[in-house]
GROMACS .gro file of C-alpha atoms in nm:
model
  223
    1UNK     CA    1   0.906   0.008  -3.125
    2UNK     CA    2   1.257   0.156  -3.151
    3UNK     CA    3   1.532  -0.017  -2.957
    4UNK     CA    4   1.752   0.202  -2.739
    5UNK     CA    5   1.992  -0.085  -2.657
    6UNK     CA    6   2.091  -0.382  -2.870
    7UNK     CA    7   2.348  -0.639  -2.752
    8UNK     CA    8   2.461  -0.926  -2.970
    9UNK     CA    9   2.694  -1.196  -2.834
   10UNK     CA   10   2.812  -0.940  -2.578
   11UNK     CA   11   3.106  -1.056  -2.367
   12UNK     CA   12   3.235  -0.840  -2.082
   13UNK     CA   13   3.549  -0.894  -1.876
   14UNK     CA   14   3.809  -0.696  -1.681
   15UNK     CA   15   4.090  -0.930  -1.781
   16UNK     CA   16   4.145  -1.222  -2.018
   17UNK     CA   17   4.123  -1.480  -1.742
   18UNK     CA   18   3.775  -1.400  -1.611
   19UNK     CA   19   3.458  -1.354  -1.816
   20UNK     CA   20   3.180  -1.168  -1.633
   21UNK     CA   21   2.911  -1.164  -1.903
   22UNK     CA   22   2.933  -1.436  -2.168
   23UNK     CA   23   2.790  -1.393  -2.520
   24UNK     CA   24   2.469  -1.219  -2.414
   25UNK     CA   25   2.211  -1.114  -2.673
   26UNK     CA   26   1.920  -0.891  -2.572
   27UNK     CA   27   1.748  -0.566  -2.664
   28UNK     CA   28   1.566  -0.295  -2.470
   29UNK     CA   29   1.290  -0.092  -2.630
   30UNK     CA   30   1.270   0.286  -2.614
   31UNK     CA   31   1.033   0.400  -2.340
   32UNK     CA   32   1.039   0.067  -2.155
   33UNK     CA   33   1.113  -0.014  -1.790
   34UNK     CA   34   1.365  -0.294  -1.732
   35UNK     CA   35   1.488  -0.463  -1.416
   36UNK     CA   36   1.821  -0.647  -1.410
   37UNK     CA   37   1.855  -0.898  -1.126
   38UNK     CA   38   2.111  -1.154  -1.016
   39UNK     CA   39   2.311  -1.265  -0.715
   40UNK     CA   40   2.587  -1.046  -0.573
   41UNK     CA   41   2.888  -1.065  -0.804
   42UNK     CA   42   2.684  -1.193  -1.097
   43UNK     CA   43   2.778  -0.899  -1.319
   44UNK     CA   44   2.482  -0.660  -1.281
   45UNK     CA   45   2.693  -0.350  -1.217
   46UNK     CA   46   2.944  -0.461  -1.482
   47UNK     CA   47   2.665  -0.473  -1.739
   48UNK     CA   48   2.545  -0.129  -1.633
   49UNK     CA   49   2.899   0.009  -1.674
   50UNK     CA   50   2.905  -0.112  -2.033
   51UNK     CA   51   2.576   0.067  -2.106
   52UNK     CA   52   2.732   0.408  -2.036
   53UNK     CA   53   3.063   0.323  -2.197
   54UNK     CA   54   3.276   0.281  -1.885
   55UNK     CA   55   3.360  -0.073  -1.997
   56UNK     CA   56   3.401  -0.167  -2.363
   57UNK     CA   57   3.290  -0.509  -2.489
   58UNK     CA   58   3.561  -0.776  -2.495
   59UNK     CA   59   3.369  -0.947  -2.777
   60UNK     CA   60   3.038  -0.906  -2.953
   61UNK     CA   61   2.847  -0.589  -3.020
   62UNK     CA   62   2.676  -0.328  -2.801
   63UNK     CA   63   2.472  -0.038  -2.938
   64UNK     CA   64   2.330   0.227  -2.703
   65UNK     CA   65   2.121   0.512  -2.837
   66UNK     CA   66   2.233   0.431  -3.189
   67UNK     CA   67   2.602   0.450  -3.093
   68UNK     CA   68   2.832   0.148  -3.128
   69UNK     CA   69   3.004   0.127  -2.788
   70UNK     CA   70   3.281  -0.106  -2.913
   71UNK     CA   71   3.474   0.167  -3.092
   72UNK     CA   72   3.301   0.487  -2.981
   73UNK     CA   73   3.514   0.803  -2.980
   74UNK     CA   74   3.555   1.012  -2.664
   75UNK     CA   75   3.362   1.298  -2.824
   76UNK     CA   76   3.068   1.078  -2.922
   77UNK     CA   77   3.069   0.905  -2.582
   78UNK     CA   78   3.052   1.243  -2.404
   79UNK     CA   79   2.760   1.340  -2.627
   80UNK     CA   80   2.582   1.011  -2.552
   81UNK     CA   81   2.630   1.057  -2.176
   82UNK     CA   82   2.464   1.399  -2.197
   83UNK     CA   83   2.144   1.207  -2.279
   84UNK     CA   84   2.182   0.948  -2.002
   85UNK     CA   85   2.101   0.989  -1.633
   86UNK     CA   86   2.297   0.766  -1.396
   87UNK     CA   87   2.213   0.684  -1.034
   88UNK     CA   88   2.511   0.522  -0.860
   89UNK     CA   89   2.504   0.308  -0.545
   90UNK     CA   90   2.738   0.550  -0.370
   91UNK     CA   91   2.559   0.864  -0.498
   92UNK     CA   92   2.877   1.032  -0.637
   93UNK     CA   93   2.770   1.378  -0.524
   94UNK     CA   94   3.026   1.662  -0.524
   95UNK     CA   95   3.086   1.717  -0.150
   96UNK     CA   96   3.206   2.076  -0.194
   97UNK     CA   97   2.890   2.179  -0.383
   98UNK     CA   98   2.548   2.262  -0.244
   99UNK     CA   99   2.255   2.030  -0.309
  100UNK     CA  100   2.118   2.279  -0.562
  101UNK     CA  101   2.444   2.290  -0.758
  102UNK     CA  102   2.478   1.909  -0.750
  103UNK     CA  103   2.138   1.868  -0.914
  104UNK     CA  104   2.231   2.140  -1.163
  105UNK     CA  105   2.552   1.965  -1.275
  106UNK     CA  106   2.414   1.799  -1.595
  107UNK     CA  107   2.251   2.129  -1.691
  108UNK     CA  108   2.580   2.315  -1.642
  109UNK     CA  109   2.756   2.058  -1.863
  110UNK     CA  110   2.476   2.091  -2.120
  111UNK     CA  111   2.515   2.470  -2.133
  112UNK     CA  112   2.162   2.555  -2.020
  113UNK     CA  113   2.079   2.913  -1.922
  114UNK     CA  114   2.101   2.980  -1.549
  115UNK     CA  115   1.735   3.080  -1.514
  116UNK     CA  116   1.621   2.759  -1.689
  117UNK     CA  117   1.854   2.549  -1.475
  118UNK     CA  118   1.736   2.708  -1.150
  119UNK     CA  119   1.371   2.653  -1.243
  120UNK     CA  120   1.432   2.287  -1.328
  121UNK     CA  121   1.632   2.226  -1.010
  122UNK     CA  122   1.362   2.388  -0.794
  123UNK     CA  123   1.096   2.166  -0.955
  124UNK     CA  124   1.297   1.846  -0.905
  125UNK     CA  125   1.399   1.922  -0.545
  126UNK     CA  126   1.033   1.980  -0.478
  127UNK     CA  127   0.957   1.636  -0.627
  128UNK     CA  128   1.208   1.466  -0.397
  129UNK     CA  129   1.089   1.674  -0.097
  130UNK     CA  130   1.426   1.845  -0.048
  131UNK     CA  131   1.370   2.208  -0.148
  132UNK     CA  132   1.432   2.312   0.212
  133UNK     CA  133   1.780   2.152   0.191
  134UNK     CA  134   1.894   2.317  -0.135
  135UNK     CA  135   2.163   2.530   0.032
  136UNK     CA  136   2.312   2.247   0.235
  137UNK     CA  137   2.600   2.017   0.138
  138UNK     CA  138   2.583   1.639   0.077
  139UNK     CA  139   2.751   1.538   0.403
  140UNK     CA  140   2.487   1.733   0.598
  141UNK     CA  141   2.218   1.500   0.458
  142UNK     CA  142   2.125   1.142   0.544
  143UNK     CA  143   2.199   0.857   0.301
  144UNK     CA  144   1.836   0.851   0.190
  145UNK     CA  145   1.837   1.223   0.124
  146UNK     CA  146   2.164   1.201  -0.070
  147UNK     CA  147   2.017   0.929  -0.293
  148UNK     CA  148   1.711   1.148  -0.357
  149UNK     CA  149   1.950   1.428  -0.463
  150UNK     CA  150   2.128   1.183  -0.696
  151UNK     CA  151   1.791   1.086  -0.841
  152UNK     CA  152   1.697   1.450  -0.901
  153UNK     CA  153   2.035   1.508  -1.069
  154UNK     CA  154   1.983   1.209  -1.299
  155UNK     CA  155   1.647   1.352  -1.409
  156UNK     CA  156   1.751   1.716  -1.438
  157UNK     CA  157   1.845   1.721  -1.808
  158UNK     CA  158   1.544   1.513  -1.924
  159UNK     CA  159   1.757   1.214  -2.035
  160UNK     CA  160   1.631   0.957  -2.284
  161UNK     CA  161   1.775   0.680  -2.066
  162UNK     CA  162   1.820   0.639  -1.690
  163UNK     CA  163   2.055   0.374  -1.550
  164UNK     CA  164   2.010   0.309  -1.178
  165UNK     CA  165   2.237   0.079  -0.977
  166UNK     CA  166   2.055  -0.046  -0.664
  167UNK     CA  167   1.884   0.295  -0.622
  168UNK     CA  168   1.701   0.191  -0.304
  169UNK     CA  169   1.947  -0.064  -0.168
  170UNK     CA  170   2.018   0.104   0.167
  171UNK     CA  171   1.726   0.344   0.194
  172UNK     CA  172   1.445   0.382   0.443
  173UNK     CA  173   1.090   0.305   0.331
  174UNK     CA  174   0.998   0.671   0.275
  175UNK     CA  175   1.297   0.744   0.049
  176UNK     CA  176   1.256   0.413  -0.136
  177UNK     CA  177   0.895   0.491  -0.218
  178UNK     CA  178   0.990   0.838  -0.343
  179UNK     CA  179   1.260   0.692  -0.570
  180UNK     CA  180   1.028   0.428  -0.720
  181UNK     CA  181   0.755   0.688  -0.776
  182UNK     CA  182   1.004   0.915  -0.953
  183UNK     CA  183   1.127   0.635  -1.178
  184UNK     CA  184   0.774   0.523  -1.261
  185UNK     CA  185   0.672   0.883  -1.331
  186UNK     CA  186   0.969   0.944  -1.560
  187UNK     CA  187   0.880   0.629  -1.751
  188UNK     CA  188   0.504   0.680  -1.783
  189UNK     CA  189   0.490   1.059  -1.818
  190UNK     CA  190   0.816   1.143  -1.997
  191UNK     CA  191   0.859   0.807  -2.179
  192UNK     CA  192   1.212   0.784  -2.041
  193UNK     CA  193   1.372   0.441  -2.081
  194UNK     CA  194   1.456   0.311  -1.733
  195UNK     CA  195   1.701   0.032  -1.648
  196UNK     CA  196   1.734  -0.062  -1.281
  197UNK     CA  197   1.980  -0.307  -1.129
  198UNK     CA  198   1.831  -0.450  -0.810
  199UNK     CA  199   1.825  -0.754  -0.583
  200UNK     CA  200   1.451  -0.728  -0.536
  201UNK     CA  201   1.180  -0.600  -0.771
  202UNK     CA  202   0.930  -0.404  -0.560
  203UNK     CA  203   0.592  -0.568  -0.530
  204UNK     CA  204   0.423  -0.228  -0.557
  205UNK     CA  205   0.522  -0.172  -0.923
  206UNK     CA  206   0.212  -0.059  -1.110
  207UNK     CA  207   0.356  -0.063  -1.461
  208UNK     CA  208   0.460  -0.327  -1.713
  209UNK     CA  209   0.829  -0.406  -1.709
  210UNK     CA  210   1.090  -0.633  -1.862
  211UNK     CA  211   1.296  -0.857  -1.634
  212UNK     CA  212   1.649  -0.965  -1.730
  213UNK     CA  213   1.827  -1.204  -1.495
  214UNK     CA  214   2.201  -1.278  -1.483
  215UNK     CA  215   2.324  -1.619  -1.372
  216UNK     CA  216   2.674  -1.758  -1.422
  217UNK     CA  217   2.748  -1.497  -1.689
  218UNK     CA  218   2.434  -1.571  -1.888
  219UNK     CA  219   2.156  -1.315  -1.934
  220UNK     CA  220   1.806  -1.439  -1.995
  221UNK     CA  221   1.460  -1.282  -1.987
  222UNK     CA  222   1.220  -1.383  -1.712
  223UNK     CA  223   0.862  -1.406  -1.834
   0.00000   0.00000   0.00000
C-alpha cells in the first residue's frame, strides 16, 4: 500500500530550547484512518501543523503526499494544501461569509465552475443537516453547527487527506455522531486518508484504524 506520510527521525520545536516531538519515525498508508492521542500539551496539534506545512521539521525528514516538507517551496506547498482538508479546533470560518460560501472556499481556490461548486456545497450541507442554514453567517450558528460547516468545507474539494484537530472536542452528542459518520464515510467510500487528533477514540468506531500515541515527545504505535 502507498504511504501518504513518511516521517524519519522527525524532530519538531518552536525554539532551540524546547523539543516538542523528538526523533519520531512513522508512516501512514494511503486510504487509512489514524488516531493521534496524547495528554494536553504532548504535541498532538504541533504534529498536525507539520503535516500541512505550517511548521517545518527542526531535524529529520517529513514527506507528505510525495512532497518533502523540509524544504518545500511556497508554490508546491499551496498545491499540496489544495489536496488536504483541515478541520481546526476553532473552526476558522470566515465570519463575513455565508455558510454556503464558507463551504465553497476550497472550490473557489481550486477554480471550480460555479454550478459544480453549488451542487457540491448543497450535497455536503445536506450531509451535515444544515441546508436550511446555508444563507446564515457563522456567528448565527451554534458551536456544533459551526464545526459541521467546517467539516463540510474540509470535504468539499474531495481531498486525498483530511487532518482533524479534536473535531468533536466541545460538541453535543448529535453533532459528534454526525462528524464521526462523515469521517468514516469519507474513509470507507472515498478512500480518503483520515488523521484525527483526539483525547478519546470513540467506542462506536466500526472500521479498522491505526493508533499513534505521543508521550514525552516520543511517538509510538498502540497495537
